[in-house]
GROMACS .gro file of N, CA and C in nm:
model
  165
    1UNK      N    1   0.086  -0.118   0.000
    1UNK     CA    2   0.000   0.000   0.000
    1UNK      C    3   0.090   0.123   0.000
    2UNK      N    4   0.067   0.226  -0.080
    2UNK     CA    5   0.138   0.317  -0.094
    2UNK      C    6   0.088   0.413   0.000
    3UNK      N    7   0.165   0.501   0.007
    3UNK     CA    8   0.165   0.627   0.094
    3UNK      C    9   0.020   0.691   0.037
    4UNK      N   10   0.056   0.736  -0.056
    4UNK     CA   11  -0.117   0.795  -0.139
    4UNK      C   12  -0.250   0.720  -0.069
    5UNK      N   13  -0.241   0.565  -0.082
    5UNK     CA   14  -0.332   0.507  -0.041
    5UNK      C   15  -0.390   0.516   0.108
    6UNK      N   16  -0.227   0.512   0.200
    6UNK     CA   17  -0.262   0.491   0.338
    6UNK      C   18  -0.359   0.639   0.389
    7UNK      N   19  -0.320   0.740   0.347
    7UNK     CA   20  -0.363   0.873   0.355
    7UNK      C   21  -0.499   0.908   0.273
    8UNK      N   22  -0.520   0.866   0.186
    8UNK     CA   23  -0.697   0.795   0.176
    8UNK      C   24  -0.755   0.768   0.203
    9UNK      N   25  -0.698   0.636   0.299
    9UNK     CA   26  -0.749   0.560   0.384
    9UNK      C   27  -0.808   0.623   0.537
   10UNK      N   28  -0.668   0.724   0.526
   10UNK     CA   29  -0.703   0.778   0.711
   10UNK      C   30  -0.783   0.918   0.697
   11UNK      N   31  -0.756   0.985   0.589
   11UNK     CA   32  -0.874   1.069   0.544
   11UNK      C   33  -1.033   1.047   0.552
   12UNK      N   34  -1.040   0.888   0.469
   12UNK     CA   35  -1.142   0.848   0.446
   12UNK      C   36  -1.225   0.784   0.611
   13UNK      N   37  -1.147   0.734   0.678
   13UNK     CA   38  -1.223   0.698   0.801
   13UNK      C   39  -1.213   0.817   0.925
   14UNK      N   40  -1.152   0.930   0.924
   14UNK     CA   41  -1.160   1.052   0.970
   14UNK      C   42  -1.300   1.116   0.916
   15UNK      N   43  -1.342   1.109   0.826
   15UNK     CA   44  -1.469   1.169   0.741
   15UNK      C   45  -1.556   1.087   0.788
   16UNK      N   46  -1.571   0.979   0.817
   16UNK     CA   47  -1.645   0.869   0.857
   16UNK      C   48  -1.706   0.875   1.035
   17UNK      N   49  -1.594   0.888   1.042
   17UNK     CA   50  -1.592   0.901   1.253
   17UNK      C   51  -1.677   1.062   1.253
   18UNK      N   52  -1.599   1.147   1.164
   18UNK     CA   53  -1.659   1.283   1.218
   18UNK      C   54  -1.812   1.301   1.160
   19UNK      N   55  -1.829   1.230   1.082
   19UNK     CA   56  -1.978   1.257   1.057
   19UNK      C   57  -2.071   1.183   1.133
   20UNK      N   58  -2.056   1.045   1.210
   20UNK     CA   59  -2.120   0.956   1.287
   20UNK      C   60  -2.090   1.059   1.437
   21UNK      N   61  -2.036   1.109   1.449
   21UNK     CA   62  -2.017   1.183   1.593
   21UNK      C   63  -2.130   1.300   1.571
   22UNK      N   64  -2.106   1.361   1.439
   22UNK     CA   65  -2.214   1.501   1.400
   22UNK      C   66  -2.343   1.466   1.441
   23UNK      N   67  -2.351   1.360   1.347
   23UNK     CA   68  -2.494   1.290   1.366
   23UNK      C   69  -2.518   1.220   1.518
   24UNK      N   70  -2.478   1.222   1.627
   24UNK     CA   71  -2.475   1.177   1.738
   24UNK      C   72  -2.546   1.361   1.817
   25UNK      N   73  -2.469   1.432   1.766
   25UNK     CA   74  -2.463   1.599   1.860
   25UNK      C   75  -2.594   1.656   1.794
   26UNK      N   76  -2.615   1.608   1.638
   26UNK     CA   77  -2.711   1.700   1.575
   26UNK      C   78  -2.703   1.861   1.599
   27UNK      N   79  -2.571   1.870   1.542
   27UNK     CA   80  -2.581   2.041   1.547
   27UNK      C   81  -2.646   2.064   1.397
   28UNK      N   82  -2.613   2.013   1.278
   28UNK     CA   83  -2.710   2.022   1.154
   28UNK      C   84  -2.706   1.921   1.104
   29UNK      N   85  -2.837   1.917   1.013
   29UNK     CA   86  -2.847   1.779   0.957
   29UNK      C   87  -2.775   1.750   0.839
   30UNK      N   88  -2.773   1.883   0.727
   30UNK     CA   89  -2.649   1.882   0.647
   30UNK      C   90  -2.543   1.810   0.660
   31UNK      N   91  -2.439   1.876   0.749
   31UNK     CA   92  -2.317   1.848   0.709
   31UNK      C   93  -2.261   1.685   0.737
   32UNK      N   94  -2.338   1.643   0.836
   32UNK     CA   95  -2.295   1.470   0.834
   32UNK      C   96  -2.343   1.405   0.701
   33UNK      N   97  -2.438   1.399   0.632
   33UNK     CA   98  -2.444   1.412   0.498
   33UNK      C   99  -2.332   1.438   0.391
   34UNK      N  100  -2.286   1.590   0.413
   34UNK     CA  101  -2.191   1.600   0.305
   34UNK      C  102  -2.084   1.496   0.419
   35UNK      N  103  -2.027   1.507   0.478
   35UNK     CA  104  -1.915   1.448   0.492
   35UNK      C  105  -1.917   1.289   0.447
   36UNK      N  106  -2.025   1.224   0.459
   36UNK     CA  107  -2.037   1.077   0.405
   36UNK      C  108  -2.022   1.101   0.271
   37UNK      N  109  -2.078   1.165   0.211
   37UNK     CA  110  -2.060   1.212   0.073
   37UNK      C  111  -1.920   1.173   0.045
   38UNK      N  112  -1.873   1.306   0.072
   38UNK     CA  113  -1.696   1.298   0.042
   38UNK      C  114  -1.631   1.177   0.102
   39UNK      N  115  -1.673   1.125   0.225
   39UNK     CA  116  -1.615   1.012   0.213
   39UNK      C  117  -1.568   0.874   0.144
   40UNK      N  118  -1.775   0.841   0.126
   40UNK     CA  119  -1.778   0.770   0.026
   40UNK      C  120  -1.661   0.784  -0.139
   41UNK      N  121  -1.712   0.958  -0.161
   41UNK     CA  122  -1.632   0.970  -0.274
   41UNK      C  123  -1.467   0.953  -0.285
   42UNK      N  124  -1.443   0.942  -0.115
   42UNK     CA  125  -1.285   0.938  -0.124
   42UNK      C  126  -1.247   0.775  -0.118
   43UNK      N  127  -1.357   0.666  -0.047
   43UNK     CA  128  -1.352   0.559  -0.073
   43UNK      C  129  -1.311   0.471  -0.189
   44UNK      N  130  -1.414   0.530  -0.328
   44UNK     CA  131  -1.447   0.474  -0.433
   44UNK      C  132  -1.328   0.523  -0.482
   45UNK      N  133  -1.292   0.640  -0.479
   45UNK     CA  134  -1.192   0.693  -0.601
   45UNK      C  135  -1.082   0.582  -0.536
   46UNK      N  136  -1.039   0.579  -0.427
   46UNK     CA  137  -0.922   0.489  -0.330
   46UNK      C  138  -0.934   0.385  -0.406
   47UNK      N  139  -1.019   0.323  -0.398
   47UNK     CA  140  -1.020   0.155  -0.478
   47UNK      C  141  -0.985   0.193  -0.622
   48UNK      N  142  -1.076   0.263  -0.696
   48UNK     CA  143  -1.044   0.281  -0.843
   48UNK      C  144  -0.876   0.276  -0.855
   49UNK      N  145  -0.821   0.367  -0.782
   49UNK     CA  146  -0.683   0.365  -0.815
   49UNK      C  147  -0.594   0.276  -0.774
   50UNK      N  148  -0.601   0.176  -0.648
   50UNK     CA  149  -0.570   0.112  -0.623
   50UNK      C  150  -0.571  -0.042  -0.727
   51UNK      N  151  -0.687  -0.080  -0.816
   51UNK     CA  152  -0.719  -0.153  -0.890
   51UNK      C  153  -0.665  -0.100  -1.059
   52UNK      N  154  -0.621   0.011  -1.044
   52UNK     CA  155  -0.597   0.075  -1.182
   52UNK      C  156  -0.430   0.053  -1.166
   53UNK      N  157  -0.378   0.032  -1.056
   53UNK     CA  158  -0.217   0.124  -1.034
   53UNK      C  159  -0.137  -0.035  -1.090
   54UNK      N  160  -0.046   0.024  -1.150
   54UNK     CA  161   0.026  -0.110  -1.230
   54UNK      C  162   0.181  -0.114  -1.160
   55UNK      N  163   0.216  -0.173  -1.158
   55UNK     CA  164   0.361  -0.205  -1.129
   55UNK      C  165   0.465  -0.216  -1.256
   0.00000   0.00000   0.00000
């Protein structure tokens, strides 16, 4: 796993934790939303490249 990846990875479950905590406080309903969003989106792109990256 490359550096790129691991930092995807910890991005991606940082976005994850902080939006399940949002949604715990309910300060708005928005933004735990977007943050799954971007997560998800940082998920998928993670695999795409990971499955694309050649040696």
């Amino acid at each position: 796993m490359t550096a790129d990846m691991r930092l995807a990875a910890i991005g991606t479950a940082l976005l994850l934790v902080s939006s399940a905590i949002l949604v715990q406080t309910s300060i708005d309903g928005r933004l735990p939303v977007v943050l799954a969003a971007l997560a998800s989106v940082g998920a998928v792109a993670a695999v795409f490249r990971a499955s694309s990256h050649t040696n």
